[in-house]
PDB file of C-alpha atoms in Angstrom:
ATOM      1  CA  UNK A 242     -25.440  19.395  41.627  1.00 44.00           C
ATOM      2  CA  UNK A 243     -24.088  19.842  38.001  1.00 58.00           C
ATOM      3  CA  UNK A 244     -26.614  22.063  35.648  1.00 90.00           C
ATOM      4  CA  UNK A 245     -24.777  20.211  32.634  1.00 97.00           C
ATOM      5  CA  UNK A 246     -27.228  18.558  30.261  1.00 98.00           C
ATOM      6  CA  UNK A 247     -25.323  18.176  27.075  1.00 98.00           C
ATOM      7  CA  UNK A 248     -21.524  17.719  26.466  1.00 98.00           C
ATOM      8  CA  UNK A 249     -19.728  18.327  23.274  1.00 98.00           C
ATOM      9  CA  UNK A 250     -16.707  16.130  22.553  1.00 98.00           C
ATOM     10  CA  UNK A 251     -13.773  17.081  19.854  1.00 98.00           C
ATOM     11  CA  UNK A 252     -10.357  15.825  18.950  1.00 98.00           C
ATOM     12  CA  UNK A 253      -7.811  18.346  17.903  1.00 97.00           C
ATOM     13  CA  UNK A 254      -4.298  18.504  16.585  1.00 94.00           C
ATOM     14  CA  UNK A 255      -2.383  15.178  15.559  1.00 94.00           C
ATOM     15  CA  UNK A 256      -4.402  11.783  15.800  1.00 97.00           C
ATOM     16  CA  UNK A 257      -3.334   9.272  18.215  1.00 97.00           C
ATOM     17  CA  UNK A 258      -4.384   5.439  18.506  1.00 98.00           C
ATOM     18  CA  UNK A 259      -7.090   5.202  21.211  1.00 98.00           C
ATOM     19  CA  UNK A 260      -8.744   8.742  20.576  1.00 98.00           C
ATOM     20  CA  UNK A 261     -11.769   6.486  19.377  1.00 98.00           C
ATOM     21  CA  UNK A 262     -11.735   4.569  22.721  1.00 98.00           C
ATOM     22  CA  UNK A 263     -11.858   7.769  24.537  1.00 98.00           C
ATOM     23  CA  UNK A 264     -14.892   9.143  22.092  1.00 98.00           C
ATOM     24  CA  UNK A 265     -16.628   5.652  22.803  1.00 98.00           C
ATOM     25  CA  UNK A 266     -15.914   5.967  26.873  1.00 98.00           C
ATOM     26  CA  UNK A 267     -17.128   9.718  26.841  1.00 98.00           C
ATOM     27  CA  UNK A 268     -20.332   8.743  24.852  1.00 98.00           C
ATOM     28  CA  UNK A 269     -21.408   5.750  26.788  1.00 98.00           C
ATOM     29  CA  UNK A 270     -20.727   7.082  30.016  1.00 98.00           C
ATOM     30  CA  UNK A 271     -22.332  10.406  29.215  1.00 98.00           C
ATOM     31  CA  UNK A 272     -25.562   8.557  28.269  1.00 98.00           C
ATOM     32  CA  UNK A 273     -25.218   6.260  31.216  1.00 98.00           C
ATOM     33  CA  UNK A 274     -25.243   9.259  33.490  1.00 98.00           C
ATOM     34  CA  UNK A 275     -28.044  10.822  31.957  1.00 97.00           C
ATOM     35  CA  UNK A 276     -26.172  13.518  29.260  1.00 98.00           C
ATOM     36  CA  UNK A 277     -27.009  14.046  25.818  1.00 98.00           C
ATOM     37  CA  UNK A 278     -23.368  13.761  23.734  1.00 98.00           C
ATOM     38  CA  UNK A 279     -22.619  15.696  20.807  1.00 98.00           C
ATOM     39  CA  UNK A 280     -19.580  15.017  18.777  1.00 98.00           C
ATOM     40  CA  UNK A 281     -18.002  18.053  17.100  1.00 98.00           C
ATOM     41  CA  UNK A 282     -16.138  17.085  13.790  1.00 98.00           C
ATOM     42  CA  UNK A 283     -12.789  18.505  12.813  1.00 98.00           C
ATOM     43  CA  UNK A 284     -11.610  19.949  16.299  1.00 98.00           C
ATOM     44  CA  UNK A 285     -11.915  23.487  16.804  1.00 98.00           C
ATOM     45  CA  UNK A 286     -12.618  24.259  13.195  1.00 97.00           C
ATOM     46  CA  UNK A 287     -15.908  22.315  13.467  1.00 98.00           C
ATOM     47  CA  UNK A 288     -16.674  23.931  16.469  1.00 98.00           C
ATOM     48  CA  UNK A 289     -16.452  27.468  14.842  1.00 98.00           C
ATOM     49  CA  UNK A 290     -18.412  26.196  11.814  1.00 98.00           C
ATOM     50  CA  UNK A 291     -21.060  24.213  13.530  1.00 98.00           C
ATOM     51  CA  UNK A 292     -19.932  20.637  12.484  1.00 98.00           C
ATOM     52  CA  UNK A 293     -21.746  18.991  15.383  1.00 98.00           C
ATOM     53  CA  UNK A 294     -24.028  15.663  15.449  1.00 98.00           C
ATOM     54  CA  UNK A 295     -25.659  14.069  18.498  1.00 98.00           C
ATOM     55  CA  UNK A 296     -24.204  10.787  19.340  1.00 98.00           C
ATOM     56  CA  UNK A 297     -25.670   7.381  20.253  1.00 98.00           C
ATOM     57  CA  UNK A 298     -24.249   4.311  21.878  1.00 98.00           C
ATOM     58  CA  UNK A 299     -24.529   2.670  18.197  1.00 98.00           C
ATOM     59  CA  UNK A 300     -22.686   5.651  16.682  1.00 98.00           C
ATOM     60  CA  UNK A 301     -19.674   4.477  18.833  1.00 98.00           C
ATOM     61  CA  UNK A 302     -19.991   0.809  18.568  1.00 98.00           C
ATOM     62  CA  UNK A 303     -17.100  -1.151  17.182  1.00 97.00           C
ATOM     63  CA  UNK A 304     -14.779   2.045  16.943  1.00 98.00           C
ATOM     64  CA  UNK A 305     -12.650   0.854  19.928  1.00 98.00           C
ATOM     65  CA  UNK A 306     -10.644  -1.144  17.706  1.00 98.00           C
ATOM     66  CA  UNK A 307      -9.597   1.473  15.459  1.00 98.00           C
ATOM     67  CA  UNK A 308      -6.923   4.090  14.927  1.00 97.00           C
ATOM     68  CA  UNK A 309      -7.325   7.788  14.152  1.00 97.00           C
ATOM     69  CA  UNK A 310     -10.486   9.499  15.433  1.00 98.00           C
ATOM     70  CA  UNK A 311     -14.213   9.173  13.718  1.00 98.00           C
ATOM     71  CA  UNK A 312     -14.640  12.837  14.913  1.00 98.00           C
ATOM     72  CA  UNK A 313     -11.697  13.815  12.392  1.00 97.00           C
ATOM     73  CA  UNK A 314      -9.245  16.419  13.574  1.00 96.00           C
ATOM     74  CA  UNK A 315      -7.784  19.752  12.137  1.00 90.00           C
ATOM     75  CA  UNK A 316      -5.544  22.434  13.343  1.00 88.00           C
ATOM     76  CA  UNK A 317      -7.649  25.844  13.657  1.00 93.00           C
ATOM     77  CA  UNK A 318      -5.570  29.062  13.174  1.00 93.00           C
ATOM     78  CA  UNK A 319      -9.008  30.972  13.292  1.00 96.00           C
ATOM     79  CA  UNK A 320      -9.768  29.472  16.996  1.00 97.00           C
ATOM     80  CA  UNK A 321      -6.766  31.239  17.982  1.00 95.00           C
ATOM     81  CA  UNK A 322      -8.269  34.741  17.393  1.00 96.00           C
ATOM     82  CA  UNK A 323     -10.941  36.382  19.651  1.00 97.00           C
ATOM     83  CA  UNK A 324     -13.278  36.248  16.718  1.00 97.00           C
ATOM     84  CA  UNK A 325     -12.775  32.428  16.124  1.00 98.00           C
ATOM     85  CA  UNK A 326     -13.496  31.601  19.870  1.00 98.00           C
ATOM     86  CA  UNK A 327     -16.618  33.887  19.692  1.00 98.00           C
ATOM     87  CA  UNK A 328     -17.662  31.925  16.572  1.00 98.00           C
ATOM     88  CA  UNK A 329     -17.013  28.646  18.666  1.00 98.00           C
ATOM     89  CA  UNK A 330     -18.938  29.830  21.796  1.00 98.00           C
ATOM     90  CA  UNK A 331     -22.042  30.706  19.502  1.00 98.00           C
ATOM     91  CA  UNK A 332     -21.901  27.432  18.085  1.00 98.00           C
ATOM     92  CA  UNK A 333     -22.103  25.998  21.823  1.00 98.00           C
ATOM     93  CA  UNK A 334     -25.067  28.288  22.618  1.00 98.00           C
ATOM     94  CA  UNK A 335     -26.933  27.188  19.341  1.00 98.00           C
ATOM     95  CA  UNK A 336     -26.243  23.523  20.072  1.00 98.00           C
ATOM     96  CA  UNK A 337     -27.215  24.117  23.793  1.00 98.00           C
ATOM     97  CA  UNK A 338     -23.765  22.431  24.632  1.00 98.00           C
ATOM     98  CA  UNK A 339     -22.964  23.131  28.388  1.00 98.00           C
ATOM     99  CA  UNK A 340     -19.563  21.602  28.609  1.00 98.00           C
ATOM    100  CA  UNK A 341     -16.734  20.298  26.555  1.00 98.00           C
ATOM    101  CA  UNK A 342     -14.348  17.458  26.585  1.00 98.00           C
ATOM    102  CA  UNK A 343     -11.199  17.939  24.547  1.00 98.00           C
ATOM    103  CA  UNK A 344      -8.931  15.206  23.441  1.00 98.00           C
ATOM    104  CA  UNK A 345      -5.332  16.573  22.156  1.00 97.00           C
ATOM    105  CA  UNK A 346      -1.755  17.157  23.096  1.00 95.00           C
ATOM    106  CA  UNK A 347      -0.474  20.798  24.377  1.00 93.00           C
ATOM    107  CA  UNK A 348      -1.659  22.860  21.625  1.00 94.00           C
ATOM    108  CA  UNK A 349      -5.224  21.668  21.953  1.00 96.00           C
ATOM    109  CA  UNK A 350      -5.298  21.817  25.606  1.00 97.00           C
ATOM    110  CA  UNK A 351      -4.106  25.331  25.486  1.00 96.00           C
ATOM    111  CA  UNK A 352      -6.934  26.051  23.176  1.00 97.00           C
ATOM    112  CA  UNK A 353      -9.106  24.514  25.780  1.00 97.00           C
ATOM    113  CA  UNK A 354      -7.696  26.574  28.774  1.00 97.00           C
ATOM    114  CA  UNK A 355      -8.007  29.821  26.683  1.00 97.00           C
ATOM    115  CA  UNK A 356     -12.022  29.065  25.538  1.00 98.00           C
ATOM    116  CA  UNK A 357     -12.675  28.077  29.294  1.00 97.00           C
ATOM    117  CA  UNK A 358     -11.447  31.032  30.743  1.00 97.00           C
ATOM    118  CA  UNK A 359     -12.764  33.477  28.242  1.00 97.00           C
ATOM    119  CA  UNK A 360     -16.455  32.455  28.484  1.00 97.00           C
ATOM    120  CA  UNK A 361     -16.306  30.653  31.915  1.00 97.00           C
ATOM    121  CA  UNK A 362     -17.055  27.621  30.359  1.00 98.00           C
ATOM    122  CA  UNK A 363     -16.699  24.085  31.720  1.00 98.00           C
ATOM    123  CA  UNK A 364     -13.906  22.240  29.875  1.00 98.00           C
ATOM    124  CA  UNK A 365     -12.471  18.979  30.590  1.00 98.00           C
ATOM    125  CA  UNK A 366      -9.281  17.839  28.906  1.00 98.00           C
ATOM    126  CA  UNK A 367      -7.841  14.324  27.829  1.00 98.00           C
ATOM    127  CA  UNK A 368      -4.080  13.897  26.673  1.00 98.00           C
ATOM    128  CA  UNK A 369      -4.041  12.472  23.451  1.00 98.00           C
ATOM    129  CA  UNK A 370      -0.878  12.556  21.780  1.00 97.00           C
ATOM    130  CA  UNK A 371       1.769   9.890  20.801  1.00 97.00           C
ATOM    131  CA  UNK A 372       4.639  12.189  22.087  1.00 95.00           C
ATOM    132  CA  UNK A 373       3.847  11.528  25.823  1.00 96.00           C
ATOM    133  CA  UNK A 374       5.009  15.354  26.390  1.00 94.00           C
ATOM    134  CA  UNK A 375       1.966  16.474  28.488  1.00 95.00           C
ATOM    135  CA  UNK A 376       2.894  17.053  31.906  1.00 95.00           C
ATOM    136  CA  UNK A 377       0.714  15.860  34.839  1.00 95.00           C
ATOM    137  CA  UNK A 378       0.452  12.497  33.480  1.00 96.00           C
ATOM    138  CA  UNK A 379       2.629   9.483  33.384  1.00 96.00           C
ATOM    139  CA  UNK A 380       1.246   8.256  30.051  1.00 96.00           C
ATOM    140  CA  UNK A 381      -0.756   9.821  26.983  1.00 98.00           C
ATOM    141  CA  UNK A 382      -3.300   8.094  24.776  1.00 98.00           C
ATOM    142  CA  UNK A 383      -1.781   6.770  21.805  1.00 98.00           C
ATOM    143  CA  UNK A 384       2.066   6.695  23.230  1.00 98.00           C
ATOM    144  CA  UNK A 385       1.950   2.897  23.940  1.00 98.00           C
ATOM    145  CA  UNK A 386       0.584   1.776  20.538  1.00 98.00           C
ATOM    146  CA  UNK A 387       3.263   4.184  18.769  1.00 98.00           C
ATOM    147  CA  UNK A 388       5.885   2.679  20.948  1.00 97.00           C
ATOM    148  CA  UNK A 389       4.937  -0.904  19.922  1.00 97.00           C
ATOM    149  CA  UNK A 390       4.567   0.180  16.135  1.00 98.00           C
ATOM    150  CA  UNK A 391       8.361   1.800  16.388  1.00 98.00           C
ATOM    151  CA  UNK A 392       9.534  -1.832  18.011  1.00 97.00           C
ATOM    152  CA  UNK A 393       8.214  -3.684  15.246  1.00 96.00           C
ATOM    153  CA  UNK A 394       9.723  -1.519  12.451  1.00 97.00           C
ATOM    154  CA  UNK A 395      12.965  -1.596  14.173  1.00 96.00           C
ATOM    155  CA  UNK A 396      13.130  -5.259  14.809  1.00 95.00           C
ATOM    156  CA  UNK A 397      12.661  -5.782  11.108  1.00 95.00           C
ATOM    157  CA  UNK A 398      15.240  -3.153  10.173  1.00 95.00           C
ATOM    158  CA  UNK A 399      17.713  -4.826  12.610  1.00 92.00           C
ATOM    159  CA  UNK A 400      17.534  -7.987  10.201  1.00 91.00           C
ATOM    160  CA  UNK A 401      18.884  -5.982   7.476  1.00 90.00           C
ATOM    161  CA  UNK A 402      21.409  -4.060   9.777  1.00 88.00           C
ATOM    162  CA  UNK A 403      22.952  -7.354  10.690  1.00 86.00           C
ATOM    163  CA  UNK A 404      23.088  -9.095   7.446  1.00 89.00           C
ATOM    164  CA  UNK A 405      24.800  -6.104   5.712  1.00 88.00           C
ATOM    165  CA  UNK A 406      26.856  -5.093   8.938  1.00 83.00           C
ATOM    166  CA  UNK A 407      25.255  -1.288   8.615  1.00 88.00           C
ATOM    167  CA  UNK A 408      24.381   1.328  10.784  1.00 90.00           C
ATOM    168  CA  UNK A 409      20.939   2.265  10.762  1.00 94.00           C
ATOM    169  CA  UNK A 410      19.682   5.575  11.964  1.00 95.00           C
ATOM    170  CA  UNK A 411      16.168   5.227  12.640  1.00 97.00           C
ATOM    171  CA  UNK A 412      14.083   8.605  13.039  1.00 97.00           C
ATOM    172  CA  UNK A 413      11.052   8.522  15.157  1.00 97.00           C
ATOM    173  CA  UNK A 414       8.526  11.294  16.292  1.00 96.00           C
ATOM    174  CA  UNK A 415       8.622  13.224  19.300  1.00 89.00           C
ATOM    175  CA  UNK A 416       9.375  16.885  18.355  1.00 79.00           C
ATOM    176  CA  UNK A 417      10.902  18.389  21.356  1.00 81.00           C
ATOM    177  CA  UNK A 418      10.651  15.343  23.463  1.00 88.00           C
ATOM    178  CA  UNK A 419      12.737  12.187  23.336  1.00 92.00           C
ATOM    179  CA  UNK A 420      10.228   9.498  25.086  1.00 95.00           C
ATOM    180  CA  UNK A 421       9.589   7.591  21.861  1.00 96.00           C
ATOM    181  CA  UNK A 422      13.421   7.623  20.827  1.00 95.00           C
ATOM    182  CA  UNK A 423      14.486   6.656  24.381  1.00 95.00           C
ATOM    183  CA  UNK A 424      12.055   4.106  25.514  1.00 96.00           C
ATOM    184  CA  UNK A 425      11.992   2.207  22.212  1.00 96.00           C
ATOM    185  CA  UNK A 426      15.650   2.125  21.896  1.00 95.00           C
ATOM    186  CA  UNK A 427      15.436   0.194  25.247  1.00 96.00           C
ATOM    187  CA  UNK A 428      12.499  -1.852  23.997  1.00 96.00           C
ATOM    188  CA  UNK A 429      14.379  -2.648  20.642  1.00 94.00           C
ATOM    189  CA  UNK A 430      17.666  -3.315  22.081  1.00 93.00           C
ATOM    190  CA  UNK A 431      19.311  -0.592  19.986  1.00 92.00           C
ATOM    191  CA  UNK A 432      22.740   0.871  20.524  1.00 89.00           C
ATOM    192  CA  UNK A 433      21.973   4.422  21.174  1.00 89.00           C
ATOM    193  CA  UNK A 434      19.258   7.046  21.209  1.00 92.00           C
ATOM    194  CA  UNK A 435      19.752  10.585  20.167  1.00 90.00           C
ATOM    195  CA  UNK A 436      17.086  12.565  22.012  1.00 90.00           C
ATOM    196  CA  UNK A 437      16.563  16.377  22.558  1.00 84.00           C
ATOM    197  CA  UNK A 438      17.153  16.389  26.278  1.00 78.00           C
ATOM    198  CA  UNK A 439      20.740  15.553  25.833  1.00 71.00           C
ATOM    199  CA  UNK A 440      21.801  17.689  22.514  1.00 59.00           C
ATOM    200  CA  UNK A 441      23.028  20.746  24.556  1.00 47.00           C
ATOM    201  CA  UNK A 442      24.794  18.516  26.912  1.00 50.00           C
ATOM    202  CA  UNK A 443      27.035  16.097  24.894  1.00 53.00           C
ATOM    203  CA  UNK A 444      27.897  15.202  21.412  1.00 69.00           C
ATOM    204  CA  UNK A 445      25.635  12.240  21.201  1.00 67.00           C
ATOM    205  CA  UNK A 446      27.003  10.892  18.043  1.00 71.00           C
ATOM    206  CA  UNK A 447      30.768  11.131  19.106  1.00 71.00           C
ATOM    207  CA  UNK A 448      29.854   9.694  22.678  1.00 71.00           C
ATOM    208  CA  UNK A 449      27.933   6.661  20.940  1.00 69.00           C
ATOM    209  CA  UNK A 450      30.777   5.942  18.293  1.00 68.00           C
ATOM    210  CA  UNK A 451      33.691   6.005  20.920  1.00 66.00           C
ATOM    211  CA  UNK A 452      31.773   4.083  23.535  1.00 62.00           C
ATOM    212  CA  UNK A 453      32.369   0.713  21.832  1.00 54.00           C
ATOM    213  CA  UNK A 454      31.091   0.409  18.346  1.00 58.00           C
ATOM    214  CA  UNK A 455      34.393   0.751  16.428  1.00 50.00           C
ATOM    215  CA  UNK A 456      35.817  -1.829  18.839  1.00 51.00           C
ATOM    216  CA  UNK A 457      33.239  -4.543  18.830  1.00 54.00           C
ATOM    217  CA  UNK A 458      30.267  -3.960  16.496  1.00 63.00           C
ATOM    218  CA  UNK A 459      30.019  -3.737  12.761  1.00 66.00           C
ATOM    219  CA  UNK A 460      26.109  -3.119  12.495  1.00 76.00           C
ATOM    220  CA  UNK A 461      23.901  -1.261  15.061  1.00 88.00           C
ATOM    221  CA  UNK A 462      20.788   0.715  15.364  1.00 93.00           C
ATOM    222  CA  UNK A 463      20.608   4.369  16.664  1.00 93.00           C
ATOM    223  CA  UNK A 464      17.130   5.796  17.064  1.00 95.00           C
ATOM    224  CA  UNK A 465      17.039   9.534  16.650  1.00 94.00           C
ATOM    225  CA  UNK A 466      14.317  11.853  17.531  1.00 93.00           C
ATOM    226  CA  UNK A 467      12.913  14.030  14.518  1.00 92.00           C
ATOM    227  CA  UNK A 468      14.370  17.384  14.264  1.00 82.00           C
ATOM    228  CA  UNK A 469      14.674  20.057  11.384  1.00 74.00           C
ATOM    229  CA  UNK A 470      18.310  20.573  12.064  1.00 72.00           C
ATOM    230  CA  UNK A 471      19.654  17.526  13.942  1.00 80.00           C
ATOM    231  CA  UNK A 472      17.622  14.596  12.353  1.00 89.00           C
ATOM    232  CA  UNK A 473      18.792  11.163  11.333  1.00 92.00           C
ATOM    233  CA  UNK A 474      19.833  12.453   8.027  1.00 92.00           C
ATOM    234  CA  UNK A 475      22.133  14.936   9.853  1.00 90.00           C
ATOM    235  CA  UNK A 476      23.752  12.017  11.724  1.00 89.00           C
ATOM    236  CA  UNK A 477      24.105   9.840   8.810  1.00 91.00           C
ATOM    237  CA  UNK A 478      25.971  12.570   7.123  1.00 92.00           C
ATOM    238  CA  UNK A 479      28.142  13.144   9.947  1.00 89.00           C
ATOM    239  CA  UNK A 480      29.234   9.347  10.104  1.00 88.00           C
ATOM    240  CA  UNK A 481      29.841   9.348   6.271  1.00 90.00           C
ATOM    241  CA  UNK A 482      32.336  12.280   6.586  1.00 90.00           C
ATOM    242  CA  UNK A 483      33.940  11.525   9.804  1.00 85.00           C
ATOM    243  CA  UNK A 484      33.923   7.514   9.791  1.00 83.00           C
ATOM    244  CA  UNK A 485      33.636   6.566   6.184  1.00 87.00           C
ATOM    245  CA  UNK A 486      34.591   2.902   7.058  1.00 85.00           C
ATOM    246  CA  UNK A 487      30.914   2.546   8.227  1.00 86.00           C
ATOM    247  CA  UNK A 488      28.077   1.724   5.748  1.00 90.00           C
ATOM    248  CA  UNK A 489      25.402   3.913   6.837  1.00 93.00           C
ATOM    249  CA  UNK A 490      21.395   3.879   5.881  1.00 94.00           C
ATOM    250  CA  UNK A 491      18.525   5.967   7.341  1.00 96.00           C
ATOM    251  CA  UNK A 492      15.018   5.003   7.783  1.00 97.00           C
ATOM    252  CA  UNK A 493      12.707   7.738   8.895  1.00 96.00           C
ATOM    253  CA  UNK A 494       9.517   5.988  10.168  1.00 97.00           C
ATOM    254  CA  UNK A 495       6.987   9.040   9.524  1.00 94.00           C
ATOM    255  CA  UNK A 496       3.278   8.820   9.910  1.00 93.00           C
ATOM    256  CA  UNK A 497       3.115   5.108   9.870  1.00 94.00           C
ATOM    257  CA  UNK A 498       3.742   5.747  13.799  1.00 95.00           C
ATOM    258  CA  UNK A 499       0.476   7.279  14.144  1.00 95.00           C
ATOM    259  CA  UNK A 500      -1.860   4.676  12.535  1.00 93.00           C
ATOM    260  CA  UNK A 501      -2.863   1.297  13.529  1.00 96.00           C
ATOM    261  CA  UNK A 502      -5.218  -0.234  15.873  1.00 98.00           C
ATOM    262  CA  UNK A 503      -4.458   0.761  19.516  1.00 98.00           C
ATOM    263  CA  UNK A 504      -2.801  -1.597  22.157  1.00 98.00           C
ATOM    264  CA  UNK A 505      -4.917  -2.945  24.879  1.00 98.00           C
ATOM    265  CA  UNK A 506      -3.111  -0.441  27.215  1.00 98.00           C
ATOM    266  CA  UNK A 507      -4.365   2.460  25.237  1.00 98.00           C
ATOM    267  CA  UNK A 508      -7.779   0.980  24.847  1.00 98.00           C
ATOM    268  CA  UNK A 509      -7.873   0.959  28.795  1.00 98.00           C
ATOM    269  CA  UNK A 510      -6.338   4.196  29.359  1.00 98.00           C
ATOM    270  CA  UNK A 511      -8.572   5.889  26.958  1.00 98.00           C
ATOM    271  CA  UNK A 512     -11.749   4.260  28.537  1.00 98.00           C
ATOM    272  CA  UNK A 513     -10.786   4.830  31.885  1.00 97.00           C
ATOM    273  CA  UNK A 514      -9.999   8.585  31.110  1.00 98.00           C
ATOM    274  CA  UNK A 515     -13.280   9.160  29.309  1.00 98.00           C
ATOM    275  CA  UNK A 516     -15.199   7.717  32.137  1.00 98.00           C
ATOM    276  CA  UNK A 517     -13.272   9.933  34.497  1.00 98.00           C
ATOM    277  CA  UNK A 518     -13.841  13.065  32.366  1.00 98.00           C
ATOM    278  CA  UNK A 519     -17.720  12.416  32.580  1.00 98.00           C
ATOM    279  CA  UNK A 520     -17.326  11.842  36.392  1.00 97.00           C
ATOM    280  CA  UNK A 521     -15.254  15.302  36.720  1.00 98.00           C
ATOM    281  CA  UNK A 522     -17.878  16.888  34.932  1.00 97.00           C
ATOM    282  CA  UNK A 523     -20.734  15.617  36.860  1.00 96.00           C
ATOM    283  CA  UNK A 524     -19.132  16.894  39.985  1.00 96.00           C
ATOM    284  CA  UNK A 525     -18.485  20.361  38.872  1.00 96.00           C
ATOM    285  CA  UNK A 526     -14.927  20.237  37.735  1.00 96.00           C
ATOM    286  CA  UNK A 527     -13.716  22.669  34.972  1.00 94.00           C
ATOM    287  CA  UNK A 528     -10.440  23.850  33.309  1.00 95.00           C
ATOM    288  CA  UNK A 529      -8.876  20.448  34.347  1.00 98.00           C
ATOM    289  CA  UNK A 530      -7.104  17.649  32.372  1.00 98.00           C
ATOM    290  CA  UNK A 531      -7.510  13.843  33.539  1.00 98.00           C
ATOM    291  CA  UNK A 532      -4.261  12.553  34.336  1.00 97.00           C
ATOM    292  CA  UNK A 533      -2.950   9.129  35.264  1.00 95.00           C
ATOM    293  CA  UNK A 534      -0.241   9.047  37.826  1.00 94.00           C
ATOM    294  CA  UNK A 535       0.959   6.034  39.777  1.00 92.00           C
ATOM    295  CA  UNK A 536      -2.131   4.098  38.639  1.00 89.00           C
ATOM    296  CA  UNK A 537      -4.628   6.740  39.852  1.00 90.00           C
ATOM    297  CA  UNK A 538      -6.695   9.338  38.351  1.00 88.00           C
ATOM    298  CA  UNK A 539      -5.544  12.640  39.021  1.00 95.00           C
ATOM    299  CA  UNK A 540      -7.340  16.228  37.953  1.00 97.00           C
ATOM    300  CA  UNK A 541      -4.583  18.363  36.765  1.00 96.00           C
ATOM    301  CA  UNK A 542      -5.087  22.114  36.104  1.00 96.00           C
ATOM    302  CA  UNK A 543      -4.689  23.317  32.615  1.00 95.00           C
ATOM    303  CA  UNK A 544      -2.232  25.818  33.882  1.00 91.00           C
ATOM    304  CA  UNK A 545       0.077  23.084  35.145  1.00 92.00           C
ATOM    305  CA  UNK A 546      -0.010  20.636  32.125  1.00 89.00           C
ATOM    306  CA  UNK A 547       0.477  23.283  29.565  1.00 83.00           C
ATOM    307  CA  UNK A 548       3.244  25.006  31.246  1.00 68.00           C
ATOM    308  CA  UNK A 549       6.172  26.275  29.645  1.00 62.00           C
ATOM    309  CA  UNK A 550       8.532  23.921  31.406  1.00 70.00           C
ATOM    310  CA  UNK A 551       8.924  20.945  29.114  1.00 78.00           C
ATOM    311  CA  UNK A 552       8.354  17.231  30.651  1.00 86.00           C
ATOM    312  CA  UNK A 553      11.607  15.494  30.564  1.00 84.00           C
ATOM    313  CA  UNK A 554      12.729  11.847  30.031  1.00 88.00           C
ATOM    314  CA  UNK A 555      14.013  10.382  33.159  1.00 87.00           C
ATOM    315  CA  UNK A 556      17.922  10.406  32.981  1.00 86.00           C
ATOM    316  CA  UNK A 557      18.053   6.986  34.750  1.00 91.00           C
ATOM    317  CA  UNK A 558      16.676   5.473  31.519  1.00 90.00           C
ATOM    318  CA  UNK A 559      19.440   6.958  29.516  1.00 87.00           C
ATOM    319  CA  UNK A 560      21.913   5.495  32.066  1.00 88.00           C
ATOM    320  CA  UNK A 561      20.050   1.949  31.670  1.00 92.00           C
ATOM    321  CA  UNK A 562      20.477   2.172  27.637  1.00 88.00           C
ATOM    322  CA  UNK A 563      24.230   3.004  27.923  1.00 84.00           C
ATOM    323  CA  UNK A 564      24.718   0.031  29.996  1.00 87.00           C
ATOM    324  CA  UNK A 565      22.769  -2.480  28.166  1.00 87.00           C
ATOM    325  CA  UNK A 566      24.215  -1.162  24.482  1.00 80.00           C
ATOM    326  CA  UNK A 567      27.921  -2.321  25.481  1.00 75.00           C
TER     327      UNK A 567
END
């Protein structure tokens, strides 16, 4: 039988659509199962500085439709120090918080792992990131909404690309993971995707240009994963220099990808994971992330989901885009 009476919730790192649905689910499932639920504002920074409030079912009413996070979020350098973690633990003691549910990506789950190990403290994580780059789960909270946002934007950009016979390089988020670029390219009917997983293997721009555009197409869309060195601007400049006959434009979607009301899929996924987090704590689980694999809930040890080996795009999807973009 669990000795946990009070559970704290925090959101950390980049915001993702569906985080509010997860907060709502954790709060209501927790109260339903007899726990007191406390919201921790501004992530680990708020945990250090005791920005804590008891949540009621009314506090989370109506938030399932909203993007972002009502608990706010922040990146905390102080939490990465032993002194910062000690302050956070003292807040848990003061607020009588017996366990934490942390919603965030790789960095947030790393912090959850470290905190749980340092103080032998029960922590359960939910994968909340638009990048879908967390190991141990097929999908992350926010990924589906962001995919749909990118698709809607690119559908509009294509109208202009066709009208002016232009090549558009559209830059999307994802950092070191190409999930958003690869899968949105297929969904949008784009002619190519340039992703980190392929950058060391082939000259993706040259491959794309020689595959058929010069023969058959005067307008096209290329989705590019953001990168400090090889983003959309880099590839657009290359085309201008190497293939000056083409009219080239760049559209960097930026932070509009993070916002907006979550899709039905993200709302269901976040709600389901939130309830699973409460169930995990009820049964004595700790230092695990709630994952989604093949339609089932799985408990993934933090050590696995934050391992250095990166989650990779399925290369069969690269083949699919290549075949469909002729």
